[in-house]
XYZ file of C-alpha atoms in Angstrom:
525
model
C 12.564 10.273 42.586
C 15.235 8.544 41.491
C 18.658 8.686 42.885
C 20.386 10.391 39.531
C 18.263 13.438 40.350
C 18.436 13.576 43.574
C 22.325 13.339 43.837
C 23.252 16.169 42.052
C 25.466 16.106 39.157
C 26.356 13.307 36.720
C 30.303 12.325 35.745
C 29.955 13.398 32.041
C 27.955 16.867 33.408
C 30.433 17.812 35.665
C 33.364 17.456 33.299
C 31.141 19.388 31.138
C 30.310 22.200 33.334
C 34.467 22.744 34.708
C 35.350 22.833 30.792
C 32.970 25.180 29.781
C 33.373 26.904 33.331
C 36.707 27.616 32.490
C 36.314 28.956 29.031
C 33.332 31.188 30.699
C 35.199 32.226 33.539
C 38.508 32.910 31.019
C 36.321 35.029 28.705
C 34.338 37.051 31.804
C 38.268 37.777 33.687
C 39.256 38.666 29.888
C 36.167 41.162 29.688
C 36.544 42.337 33.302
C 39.952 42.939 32.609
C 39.417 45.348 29.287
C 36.001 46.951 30.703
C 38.721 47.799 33.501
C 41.588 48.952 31.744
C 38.936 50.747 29.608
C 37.213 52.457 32.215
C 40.985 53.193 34.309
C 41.967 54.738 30.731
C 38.253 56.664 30.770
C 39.578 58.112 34.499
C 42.824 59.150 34.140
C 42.700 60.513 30.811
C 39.971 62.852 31.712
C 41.545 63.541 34.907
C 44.730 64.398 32.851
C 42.969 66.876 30.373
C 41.005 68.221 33.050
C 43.880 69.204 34.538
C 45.574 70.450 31.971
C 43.164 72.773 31.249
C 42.596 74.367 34.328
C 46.694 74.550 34.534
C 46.571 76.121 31.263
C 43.789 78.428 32.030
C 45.082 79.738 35.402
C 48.441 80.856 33.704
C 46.056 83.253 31.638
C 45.471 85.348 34.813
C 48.995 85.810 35.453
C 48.659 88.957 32.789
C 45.975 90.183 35.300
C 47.963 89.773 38.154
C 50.860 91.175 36.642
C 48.608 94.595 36.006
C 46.722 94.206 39.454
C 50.601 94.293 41.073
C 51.255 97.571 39.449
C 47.885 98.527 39.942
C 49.015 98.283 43.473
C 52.023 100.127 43.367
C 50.160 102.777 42.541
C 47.109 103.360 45.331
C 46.351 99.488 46.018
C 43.841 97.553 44.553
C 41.468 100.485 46.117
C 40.889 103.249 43.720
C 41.530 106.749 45.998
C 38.427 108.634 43.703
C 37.186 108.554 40.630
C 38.320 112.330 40.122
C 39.642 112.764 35.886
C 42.842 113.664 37.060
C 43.979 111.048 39.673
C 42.423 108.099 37.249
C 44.151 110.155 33.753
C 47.802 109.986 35.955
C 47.523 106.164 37.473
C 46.212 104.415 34.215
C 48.579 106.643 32.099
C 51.621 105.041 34.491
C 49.802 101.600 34.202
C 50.001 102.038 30.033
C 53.367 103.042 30.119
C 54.155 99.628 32.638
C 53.123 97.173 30.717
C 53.313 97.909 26.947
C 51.400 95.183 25.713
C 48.150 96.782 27.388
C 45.617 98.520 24.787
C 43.188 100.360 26.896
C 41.733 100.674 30.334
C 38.060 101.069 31.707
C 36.135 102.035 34.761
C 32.688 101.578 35.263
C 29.769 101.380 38.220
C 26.558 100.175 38.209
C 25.586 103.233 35.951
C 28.062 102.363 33.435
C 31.540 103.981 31.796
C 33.091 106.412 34.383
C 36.676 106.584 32.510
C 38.641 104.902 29.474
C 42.089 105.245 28.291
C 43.242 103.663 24.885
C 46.215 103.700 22.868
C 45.108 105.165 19.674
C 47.020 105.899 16.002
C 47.056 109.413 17.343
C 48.061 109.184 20.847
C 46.104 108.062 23.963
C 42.238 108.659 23.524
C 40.306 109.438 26.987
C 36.856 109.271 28.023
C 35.298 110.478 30.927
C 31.869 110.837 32.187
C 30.404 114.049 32.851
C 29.521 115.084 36.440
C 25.772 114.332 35.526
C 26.094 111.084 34.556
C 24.527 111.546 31.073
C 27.221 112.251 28.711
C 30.705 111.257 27.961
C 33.311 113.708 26.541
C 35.855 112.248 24.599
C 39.523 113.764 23.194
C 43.136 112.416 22.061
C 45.746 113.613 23.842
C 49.728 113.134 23.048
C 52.510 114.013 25.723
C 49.568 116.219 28.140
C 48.538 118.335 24.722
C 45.478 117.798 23.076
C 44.977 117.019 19.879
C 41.608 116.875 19.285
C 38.180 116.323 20.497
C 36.430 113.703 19.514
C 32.314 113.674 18.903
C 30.712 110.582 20.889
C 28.274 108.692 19.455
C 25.123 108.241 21.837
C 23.817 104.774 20.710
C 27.382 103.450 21.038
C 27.230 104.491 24.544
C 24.244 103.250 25.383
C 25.156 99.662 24.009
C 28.737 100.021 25.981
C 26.832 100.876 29.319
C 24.457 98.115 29.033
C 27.121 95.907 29.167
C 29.366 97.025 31.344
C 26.022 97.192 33.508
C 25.630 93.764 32.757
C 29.194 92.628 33.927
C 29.154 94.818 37.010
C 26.023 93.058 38.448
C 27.424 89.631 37.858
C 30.869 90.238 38.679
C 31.931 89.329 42.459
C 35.037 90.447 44.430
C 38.246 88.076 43.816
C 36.760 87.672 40.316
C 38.262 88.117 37.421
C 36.575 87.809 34.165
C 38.046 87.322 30.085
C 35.964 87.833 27.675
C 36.244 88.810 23.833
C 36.694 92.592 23.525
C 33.762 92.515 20.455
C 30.923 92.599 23.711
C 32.206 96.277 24.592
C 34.109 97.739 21.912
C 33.026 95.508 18.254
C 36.787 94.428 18.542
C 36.150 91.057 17.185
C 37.852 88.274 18.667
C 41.492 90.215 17.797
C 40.965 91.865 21.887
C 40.099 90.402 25.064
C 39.581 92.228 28.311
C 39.679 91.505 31.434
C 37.595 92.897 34.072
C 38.013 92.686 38.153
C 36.189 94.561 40.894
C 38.127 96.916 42.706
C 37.103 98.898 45.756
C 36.762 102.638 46.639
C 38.569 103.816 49.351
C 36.706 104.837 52.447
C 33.448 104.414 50.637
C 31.569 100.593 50.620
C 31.023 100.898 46.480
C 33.047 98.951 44.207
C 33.862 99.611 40.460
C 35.232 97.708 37.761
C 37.964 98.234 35.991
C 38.397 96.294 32.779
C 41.774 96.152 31.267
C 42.246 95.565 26.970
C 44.736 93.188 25.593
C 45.331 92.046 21.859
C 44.522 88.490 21.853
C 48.267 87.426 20.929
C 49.516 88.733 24.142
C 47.022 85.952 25.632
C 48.370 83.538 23.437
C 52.069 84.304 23.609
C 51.364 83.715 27.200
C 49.600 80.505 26.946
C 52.129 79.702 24.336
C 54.710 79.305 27.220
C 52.289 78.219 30.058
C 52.978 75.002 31.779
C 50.483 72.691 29.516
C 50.792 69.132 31.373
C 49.946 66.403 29.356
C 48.371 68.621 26.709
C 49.914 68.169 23.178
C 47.879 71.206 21.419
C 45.917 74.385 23.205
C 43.721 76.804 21.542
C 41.601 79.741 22.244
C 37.497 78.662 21.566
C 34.866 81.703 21.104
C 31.217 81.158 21.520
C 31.094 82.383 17.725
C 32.698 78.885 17.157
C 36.277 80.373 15.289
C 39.555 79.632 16.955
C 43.039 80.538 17.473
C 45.869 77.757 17.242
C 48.161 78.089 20.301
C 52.142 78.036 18.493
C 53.879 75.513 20.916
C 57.646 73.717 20.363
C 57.422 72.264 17.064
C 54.192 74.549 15.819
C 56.258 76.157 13.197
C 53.477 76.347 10.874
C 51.289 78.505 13.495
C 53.226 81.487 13.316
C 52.971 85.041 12.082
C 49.439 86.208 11.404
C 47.939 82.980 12.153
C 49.090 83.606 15.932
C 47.096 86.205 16.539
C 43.630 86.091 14.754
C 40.703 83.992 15.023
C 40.333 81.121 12.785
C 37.263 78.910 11.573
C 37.823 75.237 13.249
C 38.272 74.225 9.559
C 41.596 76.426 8.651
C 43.576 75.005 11.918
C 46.857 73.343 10.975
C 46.262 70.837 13.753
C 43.279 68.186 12.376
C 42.693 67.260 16.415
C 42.422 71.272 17.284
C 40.186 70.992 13.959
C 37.646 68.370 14.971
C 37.945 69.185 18.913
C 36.617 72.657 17.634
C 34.137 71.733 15.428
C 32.513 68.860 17.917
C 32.210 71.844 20.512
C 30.821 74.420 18.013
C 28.078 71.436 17.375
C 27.512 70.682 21.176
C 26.448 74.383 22.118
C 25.587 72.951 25.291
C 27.458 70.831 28.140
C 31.334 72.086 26.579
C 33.024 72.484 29.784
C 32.748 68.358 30.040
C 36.023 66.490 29.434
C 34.934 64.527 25.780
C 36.583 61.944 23.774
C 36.526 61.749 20.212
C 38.423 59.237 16.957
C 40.800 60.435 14.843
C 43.121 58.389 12.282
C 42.372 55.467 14.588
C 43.653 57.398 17.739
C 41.343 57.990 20.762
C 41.940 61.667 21.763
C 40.883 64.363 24.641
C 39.501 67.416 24.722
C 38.933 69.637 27.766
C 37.667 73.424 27.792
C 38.089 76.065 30.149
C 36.183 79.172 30.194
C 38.058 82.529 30.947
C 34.851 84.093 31.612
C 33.674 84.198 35.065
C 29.549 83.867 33.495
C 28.527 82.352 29.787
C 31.467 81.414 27.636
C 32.140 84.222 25.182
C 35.848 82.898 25.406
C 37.674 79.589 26.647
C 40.788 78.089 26.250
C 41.038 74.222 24.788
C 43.622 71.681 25.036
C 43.482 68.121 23.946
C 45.611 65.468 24.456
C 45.991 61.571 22.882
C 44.632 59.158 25.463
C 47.798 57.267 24.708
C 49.801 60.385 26.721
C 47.903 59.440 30.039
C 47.739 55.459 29.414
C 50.180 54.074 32.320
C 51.916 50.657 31.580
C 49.705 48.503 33.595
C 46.852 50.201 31.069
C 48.876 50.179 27.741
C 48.256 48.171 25.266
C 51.099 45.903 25.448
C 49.938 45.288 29.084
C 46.428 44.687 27.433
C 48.324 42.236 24.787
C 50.435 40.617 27.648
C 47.368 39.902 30.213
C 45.528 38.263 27.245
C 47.859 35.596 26.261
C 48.735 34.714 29.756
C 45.065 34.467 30.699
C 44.701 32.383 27.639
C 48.016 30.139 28.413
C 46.162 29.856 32.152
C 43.190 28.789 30.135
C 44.639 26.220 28.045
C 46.600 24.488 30.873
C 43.643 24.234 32.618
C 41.635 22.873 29.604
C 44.035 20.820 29.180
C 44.922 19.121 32.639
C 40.829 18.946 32.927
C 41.281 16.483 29.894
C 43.989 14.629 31.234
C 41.569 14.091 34.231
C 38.418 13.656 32.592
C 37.678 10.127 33.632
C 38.296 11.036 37.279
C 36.371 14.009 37.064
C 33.062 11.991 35.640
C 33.374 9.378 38.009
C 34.048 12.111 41.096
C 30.624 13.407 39.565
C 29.332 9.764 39.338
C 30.298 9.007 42.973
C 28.015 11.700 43.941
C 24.913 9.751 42.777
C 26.345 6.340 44.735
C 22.693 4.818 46.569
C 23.980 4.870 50.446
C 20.521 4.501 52.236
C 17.679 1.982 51.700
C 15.389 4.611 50.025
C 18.207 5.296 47.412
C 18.319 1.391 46.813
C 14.191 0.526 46.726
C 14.418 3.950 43.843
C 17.344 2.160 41.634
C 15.295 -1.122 41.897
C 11.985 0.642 40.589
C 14.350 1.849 37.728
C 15.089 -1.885 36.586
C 18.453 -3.079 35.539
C 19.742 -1.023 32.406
C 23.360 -0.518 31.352
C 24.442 0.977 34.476
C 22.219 -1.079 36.803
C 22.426 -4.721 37.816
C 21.057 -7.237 39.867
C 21.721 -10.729 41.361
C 20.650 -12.790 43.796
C 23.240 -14.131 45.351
C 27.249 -13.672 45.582
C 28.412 -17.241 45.676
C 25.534 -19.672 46.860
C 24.591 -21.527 43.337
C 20.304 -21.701 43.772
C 19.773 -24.511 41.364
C 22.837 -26.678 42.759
C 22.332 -26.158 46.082
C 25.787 -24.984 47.042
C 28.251 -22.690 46.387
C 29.384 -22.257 42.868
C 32.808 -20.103 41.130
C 30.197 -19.415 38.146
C 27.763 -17.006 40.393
C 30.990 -15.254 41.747
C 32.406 -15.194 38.181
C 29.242 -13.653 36.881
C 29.162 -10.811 39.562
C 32.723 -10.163 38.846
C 31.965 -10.078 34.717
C 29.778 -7.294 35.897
C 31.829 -5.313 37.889
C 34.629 -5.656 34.923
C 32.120 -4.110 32.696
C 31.012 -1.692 35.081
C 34.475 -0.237 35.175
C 35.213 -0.360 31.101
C 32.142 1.451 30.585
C 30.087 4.240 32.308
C 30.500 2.769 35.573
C 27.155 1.522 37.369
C 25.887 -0.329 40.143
C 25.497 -3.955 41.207
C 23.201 -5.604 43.805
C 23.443 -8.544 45.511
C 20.665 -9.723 47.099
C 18.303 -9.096 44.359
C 16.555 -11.456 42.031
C 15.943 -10.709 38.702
C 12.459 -9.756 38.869
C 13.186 -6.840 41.348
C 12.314 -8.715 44.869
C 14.843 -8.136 47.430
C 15.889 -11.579 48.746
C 18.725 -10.329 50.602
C 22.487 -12.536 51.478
C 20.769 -15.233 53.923
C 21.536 -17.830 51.068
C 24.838 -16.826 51.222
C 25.546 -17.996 54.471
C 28.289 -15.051 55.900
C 28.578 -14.827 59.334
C 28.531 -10.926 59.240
C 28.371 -7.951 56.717
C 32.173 -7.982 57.398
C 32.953 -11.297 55.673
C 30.237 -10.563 52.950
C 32.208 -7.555 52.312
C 36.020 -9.393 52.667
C 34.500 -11.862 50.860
C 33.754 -10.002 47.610
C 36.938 -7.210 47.572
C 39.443 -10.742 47.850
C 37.458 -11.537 44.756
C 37.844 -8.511 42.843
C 41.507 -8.481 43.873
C 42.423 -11.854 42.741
C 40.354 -11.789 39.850
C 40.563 -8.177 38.376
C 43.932 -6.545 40.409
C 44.200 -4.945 43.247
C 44.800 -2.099 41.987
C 40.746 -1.658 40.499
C 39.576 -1.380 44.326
C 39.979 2.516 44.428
C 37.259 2.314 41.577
C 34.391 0.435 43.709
C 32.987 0.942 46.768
C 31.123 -1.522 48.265
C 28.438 -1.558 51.341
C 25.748 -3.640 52.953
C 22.264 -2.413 52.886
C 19.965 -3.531 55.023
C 16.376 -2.975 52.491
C 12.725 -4.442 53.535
C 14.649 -6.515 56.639
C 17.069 -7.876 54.512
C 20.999 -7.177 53.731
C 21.651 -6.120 50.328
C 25.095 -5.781 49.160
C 25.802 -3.032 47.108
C 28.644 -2.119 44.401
C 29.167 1.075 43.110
C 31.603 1.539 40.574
C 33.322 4.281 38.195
C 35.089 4.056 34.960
C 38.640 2.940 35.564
C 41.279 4.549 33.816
C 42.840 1.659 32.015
C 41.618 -1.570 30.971
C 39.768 -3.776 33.250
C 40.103 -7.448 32.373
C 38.852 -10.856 34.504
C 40.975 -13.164 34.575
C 39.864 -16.702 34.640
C 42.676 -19.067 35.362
C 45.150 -18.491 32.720
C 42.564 -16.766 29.920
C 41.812 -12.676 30.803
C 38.480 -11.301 29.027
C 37.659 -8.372 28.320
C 33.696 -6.837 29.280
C 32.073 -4.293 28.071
C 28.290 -3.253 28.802
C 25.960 -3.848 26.685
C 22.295 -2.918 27.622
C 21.448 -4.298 30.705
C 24.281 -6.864 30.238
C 28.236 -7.425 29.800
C 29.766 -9.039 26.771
C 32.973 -9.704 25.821
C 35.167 -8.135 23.361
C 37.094 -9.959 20.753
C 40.849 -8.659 19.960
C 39.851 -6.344 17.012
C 37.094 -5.086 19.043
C 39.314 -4.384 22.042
C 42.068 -2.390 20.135
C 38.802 -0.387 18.664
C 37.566 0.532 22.226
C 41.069 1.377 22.845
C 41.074 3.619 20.200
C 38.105 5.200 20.879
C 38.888 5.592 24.564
């Protein structure tokens, strides 16, 4: 194996890997960041209309408590009977209390037991006779009747069924809204709402329902502590609507107030699409939903005012922009980015700066330090980074030491460090045998070493050395000295008495550069 690959990663890689590292690792924080801020937004905006809603839903049941307190005041939230008399004198009190009140209901598990309405006429009572099978009805003004009215038997029997119906499901502490059409065909203009309230002494409940007309509800929401909600509106299961006026809603006034309204004929185009996405959903509406409009990301949330099913609700919706804190705004979106891209570029741009000491930090990674790492760059034969000679100063042919065999390790050093860097053995011949530094005659490795830096020293600078490392080998029982070098940041030259010369490499050779080829390597470097 040879030692490139078994070293880890080359100069030119590395570099390669830290600049595109950084433009990877800038884009992943960058998408982090948003997928964040995104999701954060996701959170808190459907926290916020979530709340909202509920908020906004709970001060509906203030016009229940308001009744249940005089409901009180009167007996308790125990009935005392369910005599004609005693229920004709508390609900008439309860009517006269609280104007806004259209009728009242009691019922058991067998159905209608008692109703009082406002009428054209005067106050129209029911009450169930002491079999259980009919209902007598009459209007009444001041304590004199006025007339009696026929009931209609088929009526009755719808009204009982679901009252029945309501009864079963209802549970103590409830209180249930729903659209006054399920008992009386009002159509969405009523709403009742219906509670459980005990009898006293006796371990039966029965309901009592009490009839408002819808724009009390929504006069009610209309000044109802609405949170981050910009709009609220009244849904029915039937899919129409009813605009909530707020500050500013001068268009929802007057009749539009208080009847229901196809999603399409809302003033408000969110209130309009909120509507008609949850008319379309049928299922899953209670679920805090986003939807576009104009551009804009808005919130819807809906709340039911039934206690079972969702025959009414009450919807508010918000921009996502209302619960977008600054360290999610845009702006801080905007900011992040072009400091994360700054960051980015600095980096980029100091990894430039540095990119010849970054390739040859990668290239000192692959440096041959053991004899295994030394027989493997032998096998590879000498190439442009990879060179070999036999001896450091001790001339073969002449017998004795010679300047030219120093001078032609040092031309190979020089164009080591003006090129890719590369490696030089001593103790090497040409063909690959390893004849080690015996010819050389140095007492130790130590003066082999001294020996060859005091040469690159005089003869390239000093200031080259932090560029080559150099160690003695010992490969097959011999020493082989080896010289590892890196691309040098500025120009390398030889110097040879008083000429310098410039090397380059060339194959598995140096050559020198003429003038005009110099000033082109400069340019290109």
């Amino acid at each position: 194996m040879p030692a490139s690959a078994r070293h880890g990663i080359r100069g030119k890689n590395l570099y390669a890997i830290l600049f595109y590292g950084v433009i990877g690792a800038a884009m992943a924080i960058g998408l982090l960041a948003f997928w964040g801020v995104r999701e954060i937004r996701h959170d808190a905006a459907s926290i916020a209309v979530e709340s909202s809603g509920r908020g906004v839903a709970g001060a509906v049941n203030v016009l229940m408590s308001a009744v249940s307190r005089t409901d009180a005041d009167l007996g308790g939230r125990e009935l005392v009977n369910l005599e004609e008399k005693y229920l004709r004198t508390k609900y008439q009190a309860i009517l006269k209390r609280h104007q806004t009140l259209t009728g009242i209901t009691v019922a058991d598990a067998a159905g209608l037991v008692f109703s009082l309405a406002r009428g054209p006429e005067g106050l129209v009572e029911g009450v169930r006779s002491t079999d259980g099978k009919t209902m007598s009805w009459r209007v009444f003004r001041e304590g004199a009747d006025v007339r009696t009215l026929s009931g209609n038997a088929a009526e009755r029997e719808r009204v009982n069924r679901v009252l029945v119906e309501l009864f079963r499901q209802l549970k103590p502490g409830q209180i249930n809204w729903s659209s006054a059409y399920r008992i009386h065909r009002g159509g969405e203009s009523w709403v009742s709402a219906s509670q459980l309230l005990p009898l006293k002494d006796n371990e039966s409940d029965v309901m009592v329902s009490y009839m408002f007309p819808v724009d009390v509800v929504a006069n009610q929401l209309a000044h109802a502590e609405r949170g981050s909600a910009e709009s609220i509106f009244l849904f029915w299961n039937s899919g129409k609507i009813m605009e909530i006026p707020l500050n500013g809603d001068a268009e929802i006034v007057g009749e539009r107030a208080a009847r229901a309204i196809a999603p399409d004929d809302a003033v408000n185009p969110a209130v309009s699409r909120a509507a008609k996405l949850l008319a379309a959903r049928r299922t899953d509406r209670l679920a805090p939903f986003a939807f576009r409009l104009d551009g804009s990301i808005w919130w819807a949330d809906l709340e039911p005012l039934s206690v079972f099913g969702d025959t009414m609700s009450v919807g508010v919706i918000m921009p996502q922009k209302a619960a977008v804190s600054t360290l999610t705004s845009d702006n801080f979106i905007a900011v992040f980015s072009a400091l994360l891209a700054l960051a980015a570029g600095v980096a980029l741009f100091f990894l430039h700066r540095n990119r010849l000491r970054i390739e040859a930090l990668g290239q000192r990674q692959h440096m041959p330090v053991t004899a295994e790492d030394v027989l493997h760059l032998i096998a590879e034969g000498e190439s442009s980074r990879l060179e070999f000679k036999q001896t450091l100063r001790f001339n073969v042919k002449a017998g004795k030491n010679g300047k030219e065999i120093e001078y032609a390790s040092l031309k190979t050093v020089a164009g080591f460090l003006n090129s890719e860097g590369g490696t030089l053995l001593v103790g090497v011949s040409d063909n690959g045998a390893v004849t080690g530094l015996d010819d050389d005659k140095f007492e130790n490795d130590d003066k082999a070493l001294l020996h060859f830096n005091n040469l690159l020293n005089q003869s390239i600078g000093a200031e080259f050395a932090r560029y080559v490392n150099t160690k003695v080998i010992e490969v097959q029982g011999s020493r082989v000295l080896r010289v590892f070098c890196v691309p040098a940041h500025s120009p390398a030259f030889l110097k040879k008495g008083q000429i310098e010369e410039f090397y380059v490499r060339s194959g598995p050779a140096s050559r020198t550069l003429s003038l005009s080829q110099f000033y082109e390597w400069l340019q290109n470097r």
